[in-house]
């Protein structure tokens, strides 16, 4: 049973990596995000103070926040290889 669960988990990770261009996103109007789906993500808004927020998955998924940025400058976050980014959002702070 454990081996079956492991195979299912591995298939889900591979499937997530193959579908990374369809990464989920909930971005405020006028803001946008960029990512390669695995090692970095960035968020931008034309005004205000904001940060990029991602769901990063390796063994478990965790919420990771980028540094605050203002007025069109990038808010970014990066990771070592081996995981995947499940979603990318921008939040005003």
Coordinates of C-alpha atoms in Angstrom, one line a residue:
X1 CA 0.0 0.0 0.0
X2 CA 2.8 2.4 0.8
X3 CA 4.5 1.7 -2.5
X4 CA 1.2 2.5 -4.3
X5 CA 0.9 5.8 -2.4
X6 CA 4.5 6.6 -3.3
X7 CA 3.8 6.0 -7.0
X8 CA 0.7 8.1 -6.9
X9 CA 2.6 10.9 -5.2
X10 CA 5.4 10.7 -7.7
X11 CA 2.9 10.8 -10.6
X12 CA 1.2 13.9 -9.1
X13 CA 4.6 15.7 -8.8
X14 CA 5.5 14.8 -12.4
X15 CA 2.1 15.8 -13.6
X16 CA 2.4 19.1 -11.7
X17 CA 5.8 19.8 -13.3
X18 CA 4.4 19.1 -16.8
X19 CA 1.4 21.4 -16.3
X20 CA 3.3 24.3 -14.7
X21 CA 2.3 26.8 -17.4
X22 CA -1.2 26.5 -16.0
X23 CA -0.1 27.5 -12.5
X24 CA -3.1 28.8 -10.4
X25 CA -3.1 32.5 -9.7
X26 CA -5.3 35.1 -7.9
X27 CA -3.7 38.4 -8.7
X28 CA -5.3 41.9 -8.0
X29 CA -6.3 43.8 -11.2
X30 CA -3.4 45.6 -12.8
X31 CA -0.8 43.3 -11.1
X32 CA 1.0 40.4 -12.7
X33 CA 3.3 37.5 -11.9
X34 CA 6.2 35.6 -13.6
X35 CA 7.6 32.2 -12.7
X36 CA 9.4 29.2 -14.2
X37 CA 7.2 26.9 -12.1
X38 CA 10.0 25.5 -10.0
X39 CA 12.8 27.7 -8.7
X40 CA 11.6 31.4 -8.8
X41 CA 8.5 33.6 -8.9
X42 CA 8.0 37.3 -9.0
X43 CA 5.1 39.7 -8.6
X44 CA 4.6 43.2 -9.8
X45 CA 2.0 45.9 -9.2
X46 CA 2.0 49.4 -10.7
X47 CA 1.5 51.1 -7.3
X48 CA 1.4 50.5 -3.6
X49 CA 3.3 48.0 -1.4
X50 CA 2.9 44.3 -2.3
X51 CA 4.6 41.0 -2.1
X52 CA 4.5 37.8 -4.1
X53 CA 3.1 34.7 -2.3
X54 CA 3.6 31.2 -3.6
X55 CA 2.6 27.7 -2.6
X56 CA 5.9 25.8 -2.9
X57 CA 5.8 22.0 -2.9
X58 CA 8.6 19.6 -2.3
X59 CA 7.5 16.8 0.1
X60 CA 4.8 19.0 1.5
X61 CA 3.4 22.3 0.2
X62 CA 4.1 25.5 2.2
X63 CA 3.2 29.1 1.8
X64 CA 6.3 31.3 1.0
X65 CA 6.3 35.1 0.8
X66 CA 8.6 37.3 -1.2
X67 CA 10.1 40.5 0.1
X68 CA 7.8 43.6 0.0
X69 CA 8.2 45.8 -3.0
X70 CA 6.7 49.1 -4.2
X71 CA 5.5 50.9 -7.4
X72 CA 6.3 48.4 -10.1
X73 CA 9.5 46.9 -8.7
X74 CA 9.6 43.1 -8.4
X75 CA 8.8 41.2 -5.3
X76 CA 10.6 37.9 -5.7
X77 CA 11.3 34.5 -4.0
X78 CA 13.6 31.7 -5.2
X79 CA 14.2 28.1 -4.2
X80 CA 16.7 25.4 -4.9
X81 CA 15.9 22.7 -7.5
X82 CA 13.8 19.7 -6.6
X83 CA 10.3 21.2 -5.9
X84 CA 7.5 22.9 -7.8
X85 CA 5.5 26.1 -7.5
X86 CA 1.7 25.2 -7.3
X87 CA 0.4 28.8 -7.2
X88 CA 1.6 32.3 -7.5
X89 CA -0.3 35.3 -6.1
X90 CA 0.3 39.0 -5.3
X91 CA -0.9 40.5 -2.0
X92 CA -0.9 44.1 -1.0
X93 CA 0.7 44.6 2.4

